[in-house]
Tab-separated table of C-alpha atoms in Angstrom:
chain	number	residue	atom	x	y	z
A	1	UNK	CA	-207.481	127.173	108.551
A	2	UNK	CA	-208.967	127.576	105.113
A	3	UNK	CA	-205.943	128.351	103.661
A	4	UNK	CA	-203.876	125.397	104.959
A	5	UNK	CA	-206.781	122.988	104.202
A	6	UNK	CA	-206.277	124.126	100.575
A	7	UNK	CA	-202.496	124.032	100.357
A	8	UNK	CA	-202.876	120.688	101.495
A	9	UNK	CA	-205.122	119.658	99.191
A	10	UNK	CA	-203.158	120.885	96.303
A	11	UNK	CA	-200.227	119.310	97.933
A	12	UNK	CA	-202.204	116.451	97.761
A	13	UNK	CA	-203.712	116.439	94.071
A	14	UNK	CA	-200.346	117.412	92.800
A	15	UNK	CA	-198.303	114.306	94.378
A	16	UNK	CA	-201.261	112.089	93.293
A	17	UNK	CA	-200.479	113.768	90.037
A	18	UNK	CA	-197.095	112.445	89.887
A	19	UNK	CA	-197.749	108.994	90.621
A	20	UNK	CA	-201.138	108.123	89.002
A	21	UNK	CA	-200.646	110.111	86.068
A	22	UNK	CA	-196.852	110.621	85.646
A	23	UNK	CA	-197.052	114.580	85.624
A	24	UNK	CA	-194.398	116.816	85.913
A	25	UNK	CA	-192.980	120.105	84.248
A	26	UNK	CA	-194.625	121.103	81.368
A	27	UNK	CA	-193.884	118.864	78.349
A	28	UNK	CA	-192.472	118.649	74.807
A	29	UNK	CA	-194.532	119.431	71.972
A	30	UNK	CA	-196.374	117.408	70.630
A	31	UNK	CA	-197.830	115.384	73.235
A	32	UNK	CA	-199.578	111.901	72.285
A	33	UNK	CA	-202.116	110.221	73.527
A	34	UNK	CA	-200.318	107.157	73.624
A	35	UNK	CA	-202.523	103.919	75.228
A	36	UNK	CA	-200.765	104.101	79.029
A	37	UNK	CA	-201.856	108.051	79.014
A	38	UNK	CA	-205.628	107.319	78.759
A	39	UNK	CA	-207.061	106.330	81.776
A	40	UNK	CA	-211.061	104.951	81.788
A	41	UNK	CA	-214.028	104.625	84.891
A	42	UNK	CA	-217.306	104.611	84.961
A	43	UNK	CA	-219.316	107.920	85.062
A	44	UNK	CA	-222.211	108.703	88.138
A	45	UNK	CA	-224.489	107.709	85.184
A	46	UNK	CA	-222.419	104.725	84.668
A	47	UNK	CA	-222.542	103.808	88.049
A	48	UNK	CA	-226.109	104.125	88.408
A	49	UNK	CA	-227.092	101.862	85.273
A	50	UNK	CA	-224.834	98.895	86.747
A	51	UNK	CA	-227.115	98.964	89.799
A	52	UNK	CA	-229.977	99.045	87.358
A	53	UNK	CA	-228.701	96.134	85.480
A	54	UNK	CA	-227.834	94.715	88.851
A	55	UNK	CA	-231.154	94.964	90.626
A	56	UNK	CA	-232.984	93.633	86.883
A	57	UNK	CA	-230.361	90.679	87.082
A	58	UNK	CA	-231.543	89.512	90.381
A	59	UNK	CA	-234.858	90.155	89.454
A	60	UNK	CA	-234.851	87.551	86.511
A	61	UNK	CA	-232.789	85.331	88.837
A	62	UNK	CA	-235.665	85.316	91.339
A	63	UNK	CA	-238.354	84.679	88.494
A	64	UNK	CA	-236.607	83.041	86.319
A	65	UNK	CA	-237.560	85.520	83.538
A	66	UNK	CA	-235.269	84.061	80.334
A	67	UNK	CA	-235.965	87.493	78.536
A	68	UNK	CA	-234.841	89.731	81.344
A	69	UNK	CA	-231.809	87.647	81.182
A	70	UNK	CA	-231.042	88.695	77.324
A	71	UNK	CA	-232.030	92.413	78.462
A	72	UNK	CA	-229.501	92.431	81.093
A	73	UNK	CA	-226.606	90.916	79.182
A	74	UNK	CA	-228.119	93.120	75.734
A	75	UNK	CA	-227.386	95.995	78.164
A	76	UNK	CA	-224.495	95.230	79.886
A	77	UNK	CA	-222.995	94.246	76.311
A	78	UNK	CA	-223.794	97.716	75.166
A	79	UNK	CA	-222.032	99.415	78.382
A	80	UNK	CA	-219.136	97.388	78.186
A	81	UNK	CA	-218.552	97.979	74.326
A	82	UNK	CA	-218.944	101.820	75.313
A	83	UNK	CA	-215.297	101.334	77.338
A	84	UNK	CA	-213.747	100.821	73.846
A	85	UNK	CA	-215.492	103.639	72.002
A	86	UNK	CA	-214.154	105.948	74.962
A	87	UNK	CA	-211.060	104.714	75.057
A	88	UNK	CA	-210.387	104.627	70.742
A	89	UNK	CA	-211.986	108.350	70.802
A	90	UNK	CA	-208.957	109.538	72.651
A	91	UNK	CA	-206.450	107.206	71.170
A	92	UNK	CA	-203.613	108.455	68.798
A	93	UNK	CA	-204.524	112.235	69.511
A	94	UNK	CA	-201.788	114.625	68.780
A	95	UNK	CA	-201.730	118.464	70.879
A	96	UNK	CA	-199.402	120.979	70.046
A	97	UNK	CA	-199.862	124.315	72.214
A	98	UNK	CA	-200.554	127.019	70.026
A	99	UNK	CA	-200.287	130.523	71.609
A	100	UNK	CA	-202.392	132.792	73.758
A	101	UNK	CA	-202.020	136.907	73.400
A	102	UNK	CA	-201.603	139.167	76.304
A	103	UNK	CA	-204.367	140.051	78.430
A	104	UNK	CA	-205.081	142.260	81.219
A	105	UNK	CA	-205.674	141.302	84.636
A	106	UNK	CA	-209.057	140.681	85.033
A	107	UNK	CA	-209.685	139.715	81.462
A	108	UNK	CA	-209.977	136.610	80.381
A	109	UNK	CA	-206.978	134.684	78.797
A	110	UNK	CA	-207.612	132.624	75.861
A	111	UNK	CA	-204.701	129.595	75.357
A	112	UNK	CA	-205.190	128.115	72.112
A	113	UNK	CA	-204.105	124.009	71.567
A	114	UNK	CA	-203.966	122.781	67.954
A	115	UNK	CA	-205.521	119.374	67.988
A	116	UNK	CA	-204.853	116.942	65.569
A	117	UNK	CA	-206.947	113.910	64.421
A	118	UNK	CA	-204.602	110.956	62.087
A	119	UNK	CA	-207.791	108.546	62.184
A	120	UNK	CA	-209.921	108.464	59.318
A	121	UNK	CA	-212.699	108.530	61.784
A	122	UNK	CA	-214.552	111.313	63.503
A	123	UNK	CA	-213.727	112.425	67.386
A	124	UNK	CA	-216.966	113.635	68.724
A	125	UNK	CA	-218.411	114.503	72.273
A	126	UNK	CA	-214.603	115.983	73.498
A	127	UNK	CA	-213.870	118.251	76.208
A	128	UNK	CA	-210.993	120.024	77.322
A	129	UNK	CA	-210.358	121.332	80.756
A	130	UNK	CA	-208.295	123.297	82.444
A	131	UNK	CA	-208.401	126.298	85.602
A	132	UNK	CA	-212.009	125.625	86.252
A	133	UNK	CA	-213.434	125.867	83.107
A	134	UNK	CA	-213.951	124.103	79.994
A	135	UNK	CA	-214.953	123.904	76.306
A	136	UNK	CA	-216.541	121.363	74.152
A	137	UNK	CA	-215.593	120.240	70.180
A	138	UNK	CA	-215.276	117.325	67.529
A	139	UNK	CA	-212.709	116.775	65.228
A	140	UNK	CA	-213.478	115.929	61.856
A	141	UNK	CA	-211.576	112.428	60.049
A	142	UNK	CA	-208.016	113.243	59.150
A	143	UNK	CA	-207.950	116.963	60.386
A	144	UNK	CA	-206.892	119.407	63.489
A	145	UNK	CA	-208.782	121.445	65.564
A	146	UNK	CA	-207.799	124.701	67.087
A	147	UNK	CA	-209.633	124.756	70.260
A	148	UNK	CA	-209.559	128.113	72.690
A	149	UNK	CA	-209.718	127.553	76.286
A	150	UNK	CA	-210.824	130.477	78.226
A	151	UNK	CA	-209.506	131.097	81.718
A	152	UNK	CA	-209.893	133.998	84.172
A	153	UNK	CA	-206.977	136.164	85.343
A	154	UNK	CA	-206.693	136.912	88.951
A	155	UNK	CA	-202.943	137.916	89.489
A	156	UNK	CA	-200.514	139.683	86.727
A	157	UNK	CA	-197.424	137.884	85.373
A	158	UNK	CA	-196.931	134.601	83.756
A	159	UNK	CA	-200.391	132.498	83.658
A	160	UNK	CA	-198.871	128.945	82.776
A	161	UNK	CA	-202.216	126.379	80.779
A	162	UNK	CA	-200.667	123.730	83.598
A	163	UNK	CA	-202.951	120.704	84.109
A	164	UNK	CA	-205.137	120.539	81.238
A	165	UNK	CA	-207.536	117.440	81.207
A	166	UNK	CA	-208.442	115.880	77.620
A	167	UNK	CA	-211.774	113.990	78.256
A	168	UNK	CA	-214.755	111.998	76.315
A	169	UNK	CA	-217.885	110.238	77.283
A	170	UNK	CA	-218.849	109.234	74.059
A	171	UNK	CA	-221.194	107.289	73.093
A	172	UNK	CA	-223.642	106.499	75.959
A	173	UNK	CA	-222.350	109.064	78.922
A	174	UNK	CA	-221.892	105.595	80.654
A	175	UNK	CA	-218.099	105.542	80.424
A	176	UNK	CA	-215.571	108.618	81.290
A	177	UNK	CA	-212.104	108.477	79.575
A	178	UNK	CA	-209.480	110.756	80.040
A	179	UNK	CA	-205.983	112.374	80.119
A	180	UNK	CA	-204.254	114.720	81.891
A	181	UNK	CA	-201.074	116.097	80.394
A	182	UNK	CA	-198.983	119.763	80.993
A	183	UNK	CA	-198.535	122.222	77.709
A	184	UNK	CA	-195.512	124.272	77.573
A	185	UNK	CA	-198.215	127.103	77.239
A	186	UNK	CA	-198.378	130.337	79.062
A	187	UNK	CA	-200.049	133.622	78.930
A	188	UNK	CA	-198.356	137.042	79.838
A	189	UNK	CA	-201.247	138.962	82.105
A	190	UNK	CA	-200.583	142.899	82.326
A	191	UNK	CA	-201.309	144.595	85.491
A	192	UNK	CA	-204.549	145.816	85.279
A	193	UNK	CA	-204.703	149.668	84.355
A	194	UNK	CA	-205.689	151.971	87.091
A	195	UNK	CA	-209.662	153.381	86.327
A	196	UNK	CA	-209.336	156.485	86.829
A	197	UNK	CA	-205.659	157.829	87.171
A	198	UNK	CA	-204.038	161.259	87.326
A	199	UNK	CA	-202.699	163.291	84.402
A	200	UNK	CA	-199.666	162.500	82.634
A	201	UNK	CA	-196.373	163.747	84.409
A	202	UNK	CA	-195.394	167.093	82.134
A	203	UNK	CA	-191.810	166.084	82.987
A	204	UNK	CA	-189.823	166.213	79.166
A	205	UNK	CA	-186.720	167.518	78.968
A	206	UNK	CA	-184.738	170.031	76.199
A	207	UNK	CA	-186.459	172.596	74.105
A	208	UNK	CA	-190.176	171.168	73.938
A	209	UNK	CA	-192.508	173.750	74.905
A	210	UNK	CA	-195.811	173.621	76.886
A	211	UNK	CA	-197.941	172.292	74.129
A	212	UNK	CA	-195.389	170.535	72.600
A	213	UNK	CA	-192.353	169.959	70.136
A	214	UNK	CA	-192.044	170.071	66.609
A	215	UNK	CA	-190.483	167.130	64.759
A	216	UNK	CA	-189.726	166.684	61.198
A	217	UNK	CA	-193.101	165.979	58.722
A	218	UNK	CA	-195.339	166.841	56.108
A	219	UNK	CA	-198.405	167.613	57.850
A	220	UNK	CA	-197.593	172.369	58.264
A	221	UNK	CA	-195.688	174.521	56.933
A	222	UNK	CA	-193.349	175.021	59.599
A	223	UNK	CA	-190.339	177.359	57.313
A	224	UNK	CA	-187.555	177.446	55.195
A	225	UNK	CA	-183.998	176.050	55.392
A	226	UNK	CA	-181.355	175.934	53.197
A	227	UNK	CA	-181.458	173.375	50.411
A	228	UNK	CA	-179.932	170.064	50.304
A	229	UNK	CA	-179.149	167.802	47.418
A	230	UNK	CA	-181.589	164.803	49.001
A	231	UNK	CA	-184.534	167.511	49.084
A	232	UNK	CA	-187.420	166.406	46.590
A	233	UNK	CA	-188.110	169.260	44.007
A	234	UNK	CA	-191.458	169.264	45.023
A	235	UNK	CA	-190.102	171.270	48.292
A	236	UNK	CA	-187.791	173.799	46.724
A	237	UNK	CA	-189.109	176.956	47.388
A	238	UNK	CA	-189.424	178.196	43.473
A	239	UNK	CA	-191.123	181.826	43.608
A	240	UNK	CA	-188.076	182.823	45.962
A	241	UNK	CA	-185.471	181.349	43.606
A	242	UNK	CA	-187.028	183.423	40.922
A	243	UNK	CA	-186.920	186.534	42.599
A	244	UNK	CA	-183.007	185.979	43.227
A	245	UNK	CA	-183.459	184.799	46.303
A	246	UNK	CA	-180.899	181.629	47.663
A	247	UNK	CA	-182.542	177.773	46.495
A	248	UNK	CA	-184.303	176.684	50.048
A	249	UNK	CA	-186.363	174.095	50.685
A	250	UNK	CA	-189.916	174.050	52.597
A	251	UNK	CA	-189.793	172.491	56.070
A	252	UNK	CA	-193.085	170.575	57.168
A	253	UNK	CA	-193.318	169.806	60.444
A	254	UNK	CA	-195.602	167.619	62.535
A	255	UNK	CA	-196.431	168.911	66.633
A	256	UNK	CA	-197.060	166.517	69.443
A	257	UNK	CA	-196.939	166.503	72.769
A	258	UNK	CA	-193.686	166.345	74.359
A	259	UNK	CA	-191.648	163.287	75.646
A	260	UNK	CA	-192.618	161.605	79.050
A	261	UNK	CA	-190.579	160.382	81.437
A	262	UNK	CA	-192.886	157.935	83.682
A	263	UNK	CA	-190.503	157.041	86.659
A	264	UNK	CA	-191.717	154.570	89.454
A	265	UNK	CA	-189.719	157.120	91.953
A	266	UNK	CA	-191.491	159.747	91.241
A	267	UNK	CA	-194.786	157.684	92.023
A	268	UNK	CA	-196.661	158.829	95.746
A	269	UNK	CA	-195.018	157.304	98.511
A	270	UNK	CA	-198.661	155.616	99.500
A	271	UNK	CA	-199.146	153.293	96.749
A	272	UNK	CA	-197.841	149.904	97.277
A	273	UNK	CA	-196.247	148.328	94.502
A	274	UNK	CA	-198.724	146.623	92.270
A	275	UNK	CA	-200.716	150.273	92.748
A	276	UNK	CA	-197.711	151.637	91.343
A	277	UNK	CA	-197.808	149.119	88.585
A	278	UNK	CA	-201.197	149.759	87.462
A	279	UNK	CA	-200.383	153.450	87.434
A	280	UNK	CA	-198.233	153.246	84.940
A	281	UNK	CA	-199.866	150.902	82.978
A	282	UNK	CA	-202.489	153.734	82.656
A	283	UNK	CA	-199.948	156.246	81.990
A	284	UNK	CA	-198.530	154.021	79.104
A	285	UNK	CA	-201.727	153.422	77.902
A	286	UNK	CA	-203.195	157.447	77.465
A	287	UNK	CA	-199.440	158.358	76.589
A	288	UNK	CA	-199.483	155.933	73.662
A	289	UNK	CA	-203.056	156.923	72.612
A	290	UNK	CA	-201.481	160.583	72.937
A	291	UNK	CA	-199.418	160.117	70.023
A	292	UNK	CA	-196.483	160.857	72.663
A	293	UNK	CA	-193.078	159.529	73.129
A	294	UNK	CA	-192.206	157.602	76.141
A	295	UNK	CA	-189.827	156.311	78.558
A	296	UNK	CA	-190.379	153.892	81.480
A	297	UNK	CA	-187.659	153.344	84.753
A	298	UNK	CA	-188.442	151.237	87.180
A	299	UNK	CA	-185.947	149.587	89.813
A	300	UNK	CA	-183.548	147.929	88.098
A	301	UNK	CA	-184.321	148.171	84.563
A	302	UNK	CA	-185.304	151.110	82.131
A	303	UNK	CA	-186.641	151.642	78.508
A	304	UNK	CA	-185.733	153.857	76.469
A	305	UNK	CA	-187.908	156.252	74.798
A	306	UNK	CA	-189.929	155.174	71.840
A	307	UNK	CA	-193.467	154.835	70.837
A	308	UNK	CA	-195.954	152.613	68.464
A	309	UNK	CA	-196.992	149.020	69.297
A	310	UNK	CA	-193.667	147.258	69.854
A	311	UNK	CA	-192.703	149.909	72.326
A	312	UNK	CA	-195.606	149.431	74.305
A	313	UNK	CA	-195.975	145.688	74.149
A	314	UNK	CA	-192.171	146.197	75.623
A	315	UNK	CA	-193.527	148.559	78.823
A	316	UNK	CA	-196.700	146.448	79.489
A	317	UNK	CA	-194.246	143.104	79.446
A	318	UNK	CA	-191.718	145.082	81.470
A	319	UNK	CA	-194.776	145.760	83.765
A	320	UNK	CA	-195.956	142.218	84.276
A	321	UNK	CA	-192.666	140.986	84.864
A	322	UNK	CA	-191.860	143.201	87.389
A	323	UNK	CA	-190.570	141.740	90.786
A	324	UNK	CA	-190.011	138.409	88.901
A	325	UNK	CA	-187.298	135.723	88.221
A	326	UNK	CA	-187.727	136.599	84.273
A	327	UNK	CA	-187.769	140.084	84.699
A	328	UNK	CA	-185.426	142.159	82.249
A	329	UNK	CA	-182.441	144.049	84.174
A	330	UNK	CA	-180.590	147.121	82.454
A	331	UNK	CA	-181.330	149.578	80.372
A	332	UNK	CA	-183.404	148.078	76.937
A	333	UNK	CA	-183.182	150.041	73.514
């Protein structure tokens, strides 16, 4: 019952959305804060000192007190030049969405809006919100802001900003004015890596031994070979060309660990699938810390193996994708 009580409530928000506040897909950068966008009503506060002014107007009416007259319309002077502040400190704002870097599930994502102020006047007492949670800032005369808006991850895949609330009760608290707009904004959220997960699969294939495989360096001393015109004299092997011997050339090598093959078949038959995911997001993880090469297959797409930062940006993404609409098919180089 829960559940249907809060599907219809979001049902409900979102079509009030669309007709109070125009919203739709996310929209075109940069977004304005035009004068029909910003929307302006009194805050609890607000609310509470126009029954104050209220009960002291029929106060003075009753006693026919001339100076609680001038307090009441001093006051009510004060609150209604407040709407206007409120309003002007959201007028003419620019936002541009910015970007937000890849986060784990469970982290917290951080989407970043770039702000920007045309007034030569400050924007104080602003607050953006979005997801539950929000974060205050001014904006200096004739300047941008690059505000971070910190949201918690629940589920892995694409994390879209979506309604994002642009708000002020500047100067007096009295007044709230506000926007709601859509960024094109979204944050890619990695299945969370599993805590404590089983050693790597020892699965390579062609000559790498137990502890590893030697590839070309210039870490040991790994032999001679025969010399080729592209060698640098510094690795011609001189004392054997002086006793007669043929010119060779010094081969360095450096040993890792060999290539890894993590396969989402291969994965126990009791893990469901996002258990699977955050298996290999482990595996990916210690394998590039490892130093080793790696290739990932999961149903209907593969990578290739590889290794270093790109690589594994390209698993994790492959990862957080999986099972969706913008999910990569094939094999990738």
């Amino acid at each position: 019952m829960a559940v249907t009580a809060t599907g219809l409530l979001s049902t409900l928000r979102a079509a009030a959305d669309r007709w109070l506040f125009r919203i739709g897909p996310a929209e075109a950068a940069p977004i304005r804060l035009v004068q029909r966008r910003i929307y302006v009503l009194p805050t609890a506060a607000g609310l509470a000192f126009a029954g104050a002014l209220l009960a002291m107007l029929l106060a003075s009416i009753n006693y026919n007190l001339s100076l609680g007259y001038g307090l009441v319309f001093l006051l009510g002077g004060a609150a209604v030049a407040s709407i206007v502040h409120a309003f002007r400190n959201l007028l003419g704002l620019s936002i541009r969405p910015a970007r937000c870097m890849p986060v784990f599930c469970g982290d917290t994502a951080g989407f970043v809006l770039q702000i920007d102020n045309p007034r030569p006047g400050r924007r104080p007492a602003l607050r953006l919100r979005a997801h539950g949670e929000q974060t205050d800032f001014d904006i200096g005369p004739a300047q941008a802001a690059s505000v971070t808006l910190p949201c918690p991850t629940h589920h892995r895949g694409e994390l879209p900003l979506g309604r994002t609330v642009l708000e002020t009760t500047w100067p007096l608290g009295l007044i709230r004015g506000w926007s709601v707009f859509v960024p094109e904004l979204n944050c890619l959220v990695y299945p969370a890596p599993e805590p404590a997960p089983p050693a790597l699969p020892e699965n390579g294939e062609g000559n790498e031994g137990r502890h590893g495989r030697m590839r070309d360096g210039d870490d040991d001393f790994a032999g001679l070979r025969a010399h080729r015109s592209a060698d640098s004299p510094r690795h011609v092997a001189w004392k054997v060309l002086a006793r007669g011997g043929p010119m060779l050339t010094k081969q360095y090598a450096n040993w890792t660990g060999q290539d890894l093959q993590l396969d989402w078949t291969t994965l126990p038959a009791h893990l469901d699938d996002e258990q699977r995911l955050s298996r290999l997001a482990a595996w990916v993880l210690q394998a590039e810390q490892g130093g080793r090469r790696y290739a990932l297959a999961l149903p209907g797409s593969a990578i290739e193996l590889g290794q270093g930062p790109v690589h594994l940006q390209r698993c994790l993404s492959a990862l957080a994708r999986f099972g969706s609409p913008t999910a990569p098919r094939g094999r990738q180089p």
